[in-house]
Amino acid sequence: MSAKILYGKDFAAQIKESARAEVEKLKNNFNLTPGLAVIIVGENPASQVYVRNKHKTCEELGIKSEVVEMPASTSKDELLKKIDELNADKSINGILVQLPLPDAIKNHSEEILNRIDPLKDVDGFHPVNVGKLVTGSPALVPCTPAGCIEMLDLAGIEIDGKRAVIIGRSNIVGKPMLHLLMAKNATVTVCHSHTKNLAEVTREADILVAAMGKPKFVTADMIKAGAVVIDVGINRIAPKKLVGDVDFDAAAEIASAITPVPGGVGLLTVAMLMKNVVTAAKLQIGA
Ligand code: NAD
């Protein structure tokens, strides 16, 4: 069997197109131009690339984008003050603090992220949004797992009644993925570094999500024939070589559909961020 390859760019384009249409509606019906503020502290080169990419995508879709650059010497209190200002700013609907924070304030990351108004928390990391996701209320959901679900929907892949297995239990991928898949009526198992007989569990999956950060860890013998394999992992194994958590070539022989790395799930994240900015704006005006 040779799997259908789920290319992220195709789905990202569709997600962005629908966000662009929503932005137009907000402008026309509510005279509201959604605004995103991204705070970047220090000069981490990878973070600068990500922030530029977010800014560019906002511009493409007609979303107002404000990049707040703060020096690496910024104190926790200065950063909290900036977040308070943006929380109060009516022209800003979404706020994101680019991670990682510089070493001097890294230990305060949780307190800093929790200062963001939950209605503007477009990363979906605030405990209020986590709680809403768990209880099934409308929430801002972390972009990467939300993007995976959107992709499955757009690809016409049924989730209802399926056995789903997630490898990884992080707050930004594994745990939200559990709740999103469960809300779609999948029967979900979450595996992690203490799981015994991992391959036995993963072989039960109709939908297998790998989010562990271990290059090519998931081999073909861990996959049920015909499964849908979503590879969230991004692992740099050489200066210019990225691979996922799944041994792609071998897995593509046995799966029915699979995401590549690079070029798969990674491309959905910024598109979903744009969607979250629109969702935040709508939640704020009760639309
Ligand atoms: P994390 O390090 O926070 O969590 C990894 C999880 O994998 C942990 O829960 C751990 O228990 C589990 N794990 C580790 N080794 C294991 C093993 N041998 N067997 C079973 N489980 C094991 O990672 P994260 O932040 O969730 O990210 C996971 C991967 O996804 C990384 O490669 C990261 O770069 C990638 N990622 C991609 C995007 C994107 O595409 N935009 C976003 C976030 C994360």
XYZ file of C-alpha atoms and ligand atoms in Angstrom:
331
model
C 0.000 0.000 0.000
C 1.190 3.499 -0.672
C -0.223 6.212 1.554
C -1.855 9.441 0.513
C 0.515 12.224 1.527
C -1.172 15.017 3.455
C 0.778 18.134 2.455
C 0.442 20.949 4.971
C 0.558 23.736 2.405
C -2.708 22.628 0.774
C -4.586 22.665 4.071
C -2.849 25.811 5.341
C -3.996 27.631 2.196
C -7.609 26.582 2.826
C -7.475 27.563 6.500
C -5.981 30.966 5.626
C -8.569 31.520 2.920
C -11.390 30.913 5.386
C -9.693 33.234 7.934
C -9.402 35.915 5.239
C -13.144 35.629 4.508
C -13.916 35.931 8.243
C -11.687 39.016 8.506
C -13.654 40.596 5.642
C -16.943 39.842 7.401
C -15.712 41.385 10.660
C -14.643 44.496 8.765
C -17.880 44.798 6.807
C -20.385 43.823 9.495
C -18.730 45.127 12.672
C -16.216 47.703 11.423
C -13.596 45.636 13.228
C -10.094 44.898 11.911
C -8.732 42.022 14.008
C -5.351 42.786 15.560
C -2.563 40.496 16.763
C 0.315 41.612 19.010
C 3.359 39.359 19.173
C 5.859 40.112 21.920
C 9.415 38.978 21.303
C 11.959 39.387 24.086
C 15.644 39.177 23.127
C 17.171 38.181 19.818
C 16.743 34.431 19.407
C 17.229 33.972 15.607
C 14.695 31.126 15.278
C 12.091 33.163 17.186
C 12.752 36.159 14.925
C 12.008 34.006 11.859
C 8.764 32.699 13.405
C 7.644 36.206 14.380
C 8.377 37.606 10.895
C 6.378 34.758 9.394
C 3.395 35.496 11.650
C 3.594 39.209 10.820
C 3.710 38.498 7.065
C 0.731 36.135 7.238
C -1.310 38.710 9.190
C -0.611 41.263 6.470
C -1.646 38.792 3.753
C -5.016 38.243 5.431
C -5.811 41.842 6.400
C -5.152 41.330 10.107
C -3.463 44.217 11.908
C -0.096 43.020 13.203
C 1.975 44.621 15.917
C 5.390 43.170 16.739
C 6.564 44.323 20.157
C 10.338 43.901 20.363
C 11.766 44.060 23.865
C 15.451 43.757 24.799
C 16.873 40.582 26.359
C 17.395 42.586 29.568
C 13.601 43.065 30.003
C 12.494 42.251 33.551
C 9.478 40.141 34.421
C 7.634 43.232 35.701
C 8.319 45.199 32.505
C 6.960 42.338 30.440
C 3.875 41.985 32.664
C 3.256 45.738 32.292
C 3.418 45.446 28.505
C 0.934 42.550 28.588
C -1.401 44.634 30.781
C -1.253 47.467 28.226
C -2.091 45.105 25.379
C -4.878 43.474 27.432
C -6.446 46.945 27.734
C -5.880 47.900 24.075
C -9.182 47.560 22.181
C -7.429 47.422 18.791
C -5.633 44.205 19.820
C -7.684 40.993 19.815
C -4.871 38.465 20.175
C -1.673 38.496 22.227
C 1.165 36.033 21.943
C 4.458 35.924 23.819
C 7.036 34.196 21.638
C 8.817 31.401 23.516
C 11.432 30.662 24.694
C 11.943 33.681 26.937
C 15.526 34.733 27.771
C 17.191 32.771 30.583
C 16.812 35.577 33.154
C 12.987 35.419 33.070
C 12.437 31.907 31.674
C 11.450 30.574 35.102
C 8.524 33.006 35.139
C 7.115 31.849 31.798
C 3.951 30.438 33.357
C 3.155 33.596 35.344
C 3.845 35.710 32.242
C 1.628 33.650 29.916
C -1.136 33.543 32.518
C -1.212 37.360 32.571
C -2.673 37.391 29.039
C -6.434 38.013 29.035
C -7.904 34.535 28.305
C -10.090 36.114 25.588
C -6.913 37.334 23.837
C -4.866 34.179 24.489
C -4.480 33.043 20.856
C -1.917 30.373 21.812
C -4.601 28.739 23.962
C -2.173 28.125 26.843
C -4.082 29.993 29.595
C -5.632 27.688 32.242
C -9.047 29.222 31.522
C -8.815 28.114 27.897
C -7.417 24.721 28.906
C -10.391 24.286 31.246
C -12.847 25.313 28.543
C -11.311 22.839 26.109
C -11.683 20.054 28.677
C -15.303 20.937 29.456
C -16.224 21.524 25.816
C -16.942 25.283 25.970
C -15.922 27.571 23.092
C -12.225 28.185 23.675
C -9.007 29.331 22.082
C -7.175 26.066 21.404
C -3.405 25.550 20.878
C -2.679 26.005 17.180
C -0.740 22.824 16.368
C -3.234 20.230 17.643
C -6.163 22.339 16.401
C -4.479 22.396 12.984
C -4.231 18.593 12.943
C -7.978 18.267 13.557
C -8.757 20.892 10.912
C -6.566 18.982 8.454
C -8.343 15.681 9.147
C -11.686 17.420 8.604
C -10.565 19.091 5.376
C -9.118 15.786 4.113
C -12.476 14.108 4.779
C -10.928 11.651 7.255
C -13.551 10.336 9.668
C -12.695 10.629 13.382
C -16.003 9.561 14.945
C -15.760 6.087 16.482
C -12.106 5.628 15.514
C -9.325 4.400 17.796
C -6.807 7.207 18.159
C -3.427 6.909 19.844
C -1.277 9.919 20.724
C 2.392 9.524 21.597
C 3.320 12.467 23.839
C 1.465 14.185 26.671
C 2.754 17.766 26.522
C 0.522 20.708 27.363
C 0.908 22.190 23.894
C 0.351 19.098 21.746
C -0.513 15.756 23.389
C -3.031 16.861 26.026
C -5.050 19.267 23.855
C -5.009 16.647 21.080
C -6.601 14.151 23.506
C -9.504 16.508 24.198
C -9.954 17.549 20.574
C -10.080 13.939 19.366
C -12.375 12.907 22.228
C -14.707 15.817 21.403
C -14.879 14.365 17.879
C -15.950 11.012 19.362
C -12.710 9.099 18.916
C -11.639 6.586 21.546
C -8.287 7.961 22.582
C -5.202 6.558 24.297
C -2.321 8.824 25.297
C 1.129 7.217 25.482
C 4.226 8.770 27.004
C 7.752 8.003 28.129
C 6.532 5.586 30.834
C 4.188 3.613 28.577
C 4.975 -0.101 28.517
C 4.813 -2.040 25.234
C 4.301 1.102 23.192
C 4.154 -0.717 19.846
C 1.293 -2.915 21.076
C -0.746 0.209 21.818
C 0.181 2.127 18.668
C -0.745 -0.869 16.482
C -4.344 -0.466 17.675
C -4.573 3.037 16.224
C -6.740 3.983 13.260
C -5.339 7.483 13.786
C -1.815 7.683 15.172
C -0.425 11.042 16.310
C 3.320 11.166 17.023
C 4.348 14.153 19.163
C 7.366 13.026 21.109
C 10.360 14.807 19.588
C 12.346 11.612 18.807
C 13.661 11.332 15.233
C 12.125 8.454 13.221
C 11.138 6.674 16.441
C 7.841 5.345 15.064
C 8.709 2.485 12.735
C 6.458 0.646 10.282
C 5.944 -2.303 12.665
C 4.292 0.099 15.149
C 1.585 1.059 12.637
C -1.636 -0.783 11.774
C -2.162 -1.308 8.030
C -4.347 1.501 6.706
C -3.869 3.824 9.677
C -3.749 7.599 9.312
C -0.401 8.830 10.659
C 0.049 12.421 11.812
C 3.654 13.318 12.511
C 3.917 16.410 14.705
C 7.604 15.904 15.538
C 10.216 18.282 14.199
C 13.762 17.058 14.810
C 16.904 18.631 13.405
C 19.350 15.801 12.734
C 21.869 17.884 10.733
C 22.215 21.641 10.104
C 19.873 21.506 7.116
C 18.003 18.270 7.751
C 14.686 18.015 9.576
C 12.883 14.740 10.203
C 9.726 13.826 12.049
C 9.049 11.307 14.797
C 7.948 8.770 12.176
C 10.146 6.753 9.822
C 8.310 8.281 6.869
C 9.335 6.085 3.913
C 8.581 2.793 5.650
C 5.419 4.146 7.297
C 4.076 5.432 3.971
C 4.100 1.821 2.715
C 1.653 0.712 5.396
C -0.441 3.794 6.309
C -3.447 4.997 4.290
C -2.492 8.656 4.802
C 0.536 10.343 6.358
C 1.917 13.838 6.934
C 5.511 14.530 5.799
C 8.173 16.383 7.794
C 9.001 19.024 6.769
C 5.980 20.177 4.791
C 3.239 18.660 6.927
C 1.692 19.704 10.229
C 4.320 22.426 10.805
C 2.759 24.550 8.076
C -0.670 24.499 9.715
C 0.356 26.240 12.914
C 0.566 29.832 11.636
C -2.623 29.378 9.604
C -4.424 28.236 12.765
C -3.004 31.207 14.663
C -4.733 33.480 12.148
C -7.946 31.544 12.670
C -7.543 31.948 16.435
C -7.143 35.732 16.066
C -10.453 35.809 14.203
C -12.084 33.532 16.799
C -10.758 35.764 19.612
C -12.164 38.887 17.934
C -15.558 37.190 17.542
C -15.593 35.961 21.165
C -14.768 39.495 22.349
C -17.703 41.077 20.514
C -20.038 38.133 21.136
C -20.394 37.468 17.366
P 7.681 17.638 24.813
O 9.148 17.362 24.890
O 7.070 18.653 25.677
O 6.898 16.275 25.048
C 7.318 15.075 24.492
C 6.384 13.993 24.937
O 6.805 12.772 24.327
C 6.396 13.763 26.443
O 5.065 13.726 26.919
C 7.064 12.421 26.617
O 6.499 11.641 27.671
C 6.819 11.749 25.284
N 7.899 10.826 24.964
C 9.218 11.116 24.897
N 9.915 9.977 24.621
C 9.031 8.981 24.522
C 9.130 7.595 24.262
N 10.312 7.020 24.051
N 8.001 6.861 24.226
C 6.799 7.440 24.437
N 6.633 8.766 24.678
C 7.736 9.512 24.731
O 7.421 17.928 23.274
P 6.284 18.796 22.518
O 6.474 20.209 22.820
O 4.948 18.173 22.687
O 6.775 18.544 21.018
C 6.810 17.240 20.463
C 7.386 17.346 19.063
O 6.507 18.119 18.272
C 8.750 18.042 18.987
O 9.516 17.439 17.970
C 8.382 19.459 18.593
O 9.434 20.096 17.889
C 7.192 19.218 17.712
N 6.255 20.365 17.652
C 5.886 20.818 16.427
C 5.023 21.894 16.312
C 4.619 22.377 14.963
O 4.569 21.613 14.045
N 4.309 23.610 14.766
C 4.518 22.510 17.460
C 4.865 22.005 18.702
C 5.744 20.912 18.791
